[in-house]
GROMACS .gro file of C-alpha atoms in nm:
model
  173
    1UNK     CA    1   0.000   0.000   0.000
    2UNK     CA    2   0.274   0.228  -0.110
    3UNK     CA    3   0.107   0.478  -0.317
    4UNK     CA    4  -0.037   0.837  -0.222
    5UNK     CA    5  -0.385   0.696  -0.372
    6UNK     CA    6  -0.426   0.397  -0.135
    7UNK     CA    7  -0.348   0.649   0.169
    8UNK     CA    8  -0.579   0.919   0.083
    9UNK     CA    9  -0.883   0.643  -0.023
   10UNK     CA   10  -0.754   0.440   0.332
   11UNK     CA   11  -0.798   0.794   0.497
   12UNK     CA   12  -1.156   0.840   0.343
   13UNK     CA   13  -1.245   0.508   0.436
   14UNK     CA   14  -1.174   0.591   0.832
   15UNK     CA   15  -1.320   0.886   0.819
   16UNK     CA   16  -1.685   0.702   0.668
   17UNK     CA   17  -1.651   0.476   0.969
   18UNK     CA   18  -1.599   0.695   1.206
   19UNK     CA   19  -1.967   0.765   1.345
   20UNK     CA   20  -2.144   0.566   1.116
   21UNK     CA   21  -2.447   0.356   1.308
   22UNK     CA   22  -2.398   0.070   1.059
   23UNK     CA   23  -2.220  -0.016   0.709
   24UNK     CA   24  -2.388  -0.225   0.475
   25UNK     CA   25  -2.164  -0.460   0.189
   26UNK     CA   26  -2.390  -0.494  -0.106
   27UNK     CA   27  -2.301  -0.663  -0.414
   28UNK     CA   28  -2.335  -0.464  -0.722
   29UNK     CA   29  -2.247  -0.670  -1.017
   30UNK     CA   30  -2.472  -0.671  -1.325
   31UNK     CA   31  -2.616  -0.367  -1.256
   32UNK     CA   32  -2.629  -0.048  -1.472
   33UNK     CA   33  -2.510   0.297  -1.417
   34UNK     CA   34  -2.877   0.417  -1.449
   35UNK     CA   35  -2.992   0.145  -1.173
   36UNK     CA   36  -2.688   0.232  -0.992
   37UNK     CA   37  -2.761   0.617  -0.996
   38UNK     CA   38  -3.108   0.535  -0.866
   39UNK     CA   39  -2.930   0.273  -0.605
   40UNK     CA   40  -2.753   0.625  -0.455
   41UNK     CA   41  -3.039   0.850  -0.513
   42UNK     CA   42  -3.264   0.598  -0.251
   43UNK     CA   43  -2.999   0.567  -0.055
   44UNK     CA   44  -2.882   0.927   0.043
   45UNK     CA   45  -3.285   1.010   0.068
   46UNK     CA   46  -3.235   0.838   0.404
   47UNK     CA   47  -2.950   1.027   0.515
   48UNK     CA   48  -2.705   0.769   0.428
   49UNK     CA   49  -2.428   0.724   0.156
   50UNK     CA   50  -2.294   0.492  -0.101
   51UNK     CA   51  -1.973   0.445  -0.172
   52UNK     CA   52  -1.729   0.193  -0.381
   53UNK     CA   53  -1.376   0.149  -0.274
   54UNK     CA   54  -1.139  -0.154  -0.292
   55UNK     CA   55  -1.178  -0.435  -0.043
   56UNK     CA   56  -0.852  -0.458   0.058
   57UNK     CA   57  -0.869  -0.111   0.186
   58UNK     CA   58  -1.174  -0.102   0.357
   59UNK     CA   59  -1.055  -0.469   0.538
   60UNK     CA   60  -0.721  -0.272   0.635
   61UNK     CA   61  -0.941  -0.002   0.768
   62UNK     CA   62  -1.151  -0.235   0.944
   63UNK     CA   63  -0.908  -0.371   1.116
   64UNK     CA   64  -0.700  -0.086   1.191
   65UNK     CA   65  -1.094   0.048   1.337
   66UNK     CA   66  -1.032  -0.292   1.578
   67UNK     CA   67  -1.395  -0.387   1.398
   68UNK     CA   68  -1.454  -0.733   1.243
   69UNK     CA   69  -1.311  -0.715   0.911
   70UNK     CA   70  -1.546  -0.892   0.723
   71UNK     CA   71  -1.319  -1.109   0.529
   72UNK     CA   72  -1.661  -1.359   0.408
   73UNK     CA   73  -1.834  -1.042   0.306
   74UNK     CA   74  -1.552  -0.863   0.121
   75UNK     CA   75  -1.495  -1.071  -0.209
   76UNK     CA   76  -1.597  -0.944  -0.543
   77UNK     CA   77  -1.730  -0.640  -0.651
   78UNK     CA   78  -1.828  -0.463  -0.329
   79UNK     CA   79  -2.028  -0.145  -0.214
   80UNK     CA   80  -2.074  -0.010   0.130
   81UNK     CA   81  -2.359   0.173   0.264
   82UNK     CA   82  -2.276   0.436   0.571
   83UNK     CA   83  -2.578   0.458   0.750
   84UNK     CA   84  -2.618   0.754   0.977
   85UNK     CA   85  -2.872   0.783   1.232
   86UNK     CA   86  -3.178   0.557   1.108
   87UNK     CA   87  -2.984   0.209   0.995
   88UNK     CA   88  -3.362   0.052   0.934
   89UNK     CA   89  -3.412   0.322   0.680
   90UNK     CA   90  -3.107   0.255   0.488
   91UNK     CA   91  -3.168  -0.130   0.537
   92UNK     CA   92  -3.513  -0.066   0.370
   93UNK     CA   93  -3.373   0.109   0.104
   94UNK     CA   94  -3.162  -0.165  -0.021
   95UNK     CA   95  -3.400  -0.425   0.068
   96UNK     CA   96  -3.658  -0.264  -0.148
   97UNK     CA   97  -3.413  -0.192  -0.446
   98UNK     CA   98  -3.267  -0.555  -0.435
   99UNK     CA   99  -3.621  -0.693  -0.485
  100UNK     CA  100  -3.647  -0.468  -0.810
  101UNK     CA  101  -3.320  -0.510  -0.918
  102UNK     CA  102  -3.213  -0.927  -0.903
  103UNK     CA  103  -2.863  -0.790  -0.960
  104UNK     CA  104  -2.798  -0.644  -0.626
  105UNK     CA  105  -2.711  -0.870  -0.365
  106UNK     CA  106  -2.702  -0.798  -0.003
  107UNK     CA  107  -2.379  -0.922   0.170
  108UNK     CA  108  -2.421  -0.810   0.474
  109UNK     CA  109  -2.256  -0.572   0.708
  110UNK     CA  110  -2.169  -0.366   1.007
  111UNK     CA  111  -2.402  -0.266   1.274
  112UNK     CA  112  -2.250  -0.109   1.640
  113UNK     CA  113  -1.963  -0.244   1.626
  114UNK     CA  114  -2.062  -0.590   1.545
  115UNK     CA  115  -2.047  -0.840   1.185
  116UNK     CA  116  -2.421  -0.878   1.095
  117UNK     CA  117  -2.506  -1.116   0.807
  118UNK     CA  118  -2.736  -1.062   0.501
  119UNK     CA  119  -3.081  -1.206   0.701
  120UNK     CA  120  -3.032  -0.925   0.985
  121UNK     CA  121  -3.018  -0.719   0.735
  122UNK     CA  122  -3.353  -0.784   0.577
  123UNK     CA  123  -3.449  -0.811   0.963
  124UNK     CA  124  -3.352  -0.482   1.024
  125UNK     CA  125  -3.555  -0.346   0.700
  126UNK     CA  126  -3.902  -0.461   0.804
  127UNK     CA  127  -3.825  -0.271   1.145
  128UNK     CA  128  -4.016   0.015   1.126
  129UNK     CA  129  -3.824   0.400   1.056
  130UNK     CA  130  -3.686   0.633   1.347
  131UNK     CA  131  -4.003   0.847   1.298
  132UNK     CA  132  -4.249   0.585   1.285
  133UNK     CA  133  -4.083   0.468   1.624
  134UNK     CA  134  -4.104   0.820   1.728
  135UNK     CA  135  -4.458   0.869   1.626
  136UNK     CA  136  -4.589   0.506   1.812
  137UNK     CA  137  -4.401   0.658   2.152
  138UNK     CA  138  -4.563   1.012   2.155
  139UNK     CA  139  -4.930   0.775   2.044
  140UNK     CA  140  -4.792   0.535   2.372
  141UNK     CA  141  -4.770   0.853   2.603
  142UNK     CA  142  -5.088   1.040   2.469
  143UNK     CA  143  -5.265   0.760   2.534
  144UNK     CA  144  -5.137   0.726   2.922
  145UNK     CA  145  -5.184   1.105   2.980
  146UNK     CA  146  -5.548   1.095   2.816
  147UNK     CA  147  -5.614   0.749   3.034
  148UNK     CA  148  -5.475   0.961   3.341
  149UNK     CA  149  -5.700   1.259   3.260
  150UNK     CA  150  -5.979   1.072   3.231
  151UNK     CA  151  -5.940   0.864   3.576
  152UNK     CA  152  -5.884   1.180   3.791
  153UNK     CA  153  -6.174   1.324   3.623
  154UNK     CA  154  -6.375   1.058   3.680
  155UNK     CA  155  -6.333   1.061   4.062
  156UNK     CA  156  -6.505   1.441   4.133
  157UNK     CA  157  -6.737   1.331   3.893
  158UNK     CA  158  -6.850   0.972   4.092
  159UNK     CA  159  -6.832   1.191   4.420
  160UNK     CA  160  -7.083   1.412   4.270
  161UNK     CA  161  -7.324   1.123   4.172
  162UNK     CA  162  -7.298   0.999   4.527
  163UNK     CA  163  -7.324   1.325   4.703
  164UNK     CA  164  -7.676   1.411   4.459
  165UNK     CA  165  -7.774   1.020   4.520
  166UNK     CA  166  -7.749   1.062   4.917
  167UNK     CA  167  -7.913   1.409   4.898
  168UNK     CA  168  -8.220   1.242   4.690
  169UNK     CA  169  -8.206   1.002   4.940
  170UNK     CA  170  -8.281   1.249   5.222
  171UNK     CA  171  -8.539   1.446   5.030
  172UNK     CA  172  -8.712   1.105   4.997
  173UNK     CA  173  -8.726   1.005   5.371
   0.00000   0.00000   0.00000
């Protein structure tokens, strides 16, 4: 790895991992540059990136990271996905372009620090996104704090009915 190339694309590749939630090794071959435009466009819609470099590299970086370097994974033709914040979203991405496109295969890939094979990937698509997560926790707590409201209303409310129930009571006697 003598050349000023290799450094500055081993230098790239470190700085992609650094931060990164999860990197995903896809499989590219047989697709075209059209599909593969459309392959980025997805992908950076969900705040991720695509990138091709040389597996040698990216295993040297790996390993250098002290992550699992992947060697099944990094053979042939190889992509990588840097995921940001919401990995599911990426996952989705490139589980719904792979059943479009019979070309790209899903390798597998990186996830906290830990080797995660092509089936957690697809597991990790049909989790739902970081919003709809979001969105089901704020539904979770309205639904406490409207369950609440309606309880400690409820109690003045019963008190009344007895109060006015005793009170008929007396008027009836």
């Amino acid at each position: 790895m003598p050349n000023a190339q290799n450094k500055e694309m081993l230098a790239s590749i470190k700085e992609d991992l650094d931060g990164v939630s999860a990197m995903w090794v896809v499989d590219y071959r047989g697709l075209t540059v059209k599909e593969m435009q459309q392959l980025r466009r997805d992908i950076r819609e969900t705040g991720s990136v695509l990138k091709v470099y040389k597996n040698t590299l990216v295993h040297l970086a790996l390993s250098e990271a002290e992550l699992p370097t992947l060697d099944d994974m990094l053979a042939g033709p190889s992509a990588f996905v840097f995921s940001g914040n919401d990995v599911a979203a990426s996952a989705k991405a490139l589980k719904t372009f792979a059943k479009a496109n019979q070309n790209l295969e899903i390798k597998g890939g990186l996830m906290e620090g830990a080797a995660v094979s092509a089936a957690e990937v697809e597991a990790i698509a049909s989790l739902p996104s970081r919003e709809q997560l979001m969105a089901q926790i704020a539904g979770a707590i309205s639904g406490v704090a409207r369950g609440l409201a309606t309880t400690i209303n409820g109690v003045p409310r019963g008190l009344a009915q007895v109060v006015k129930a005793v009170a008929e009571q007396k008027e009836a006697a």
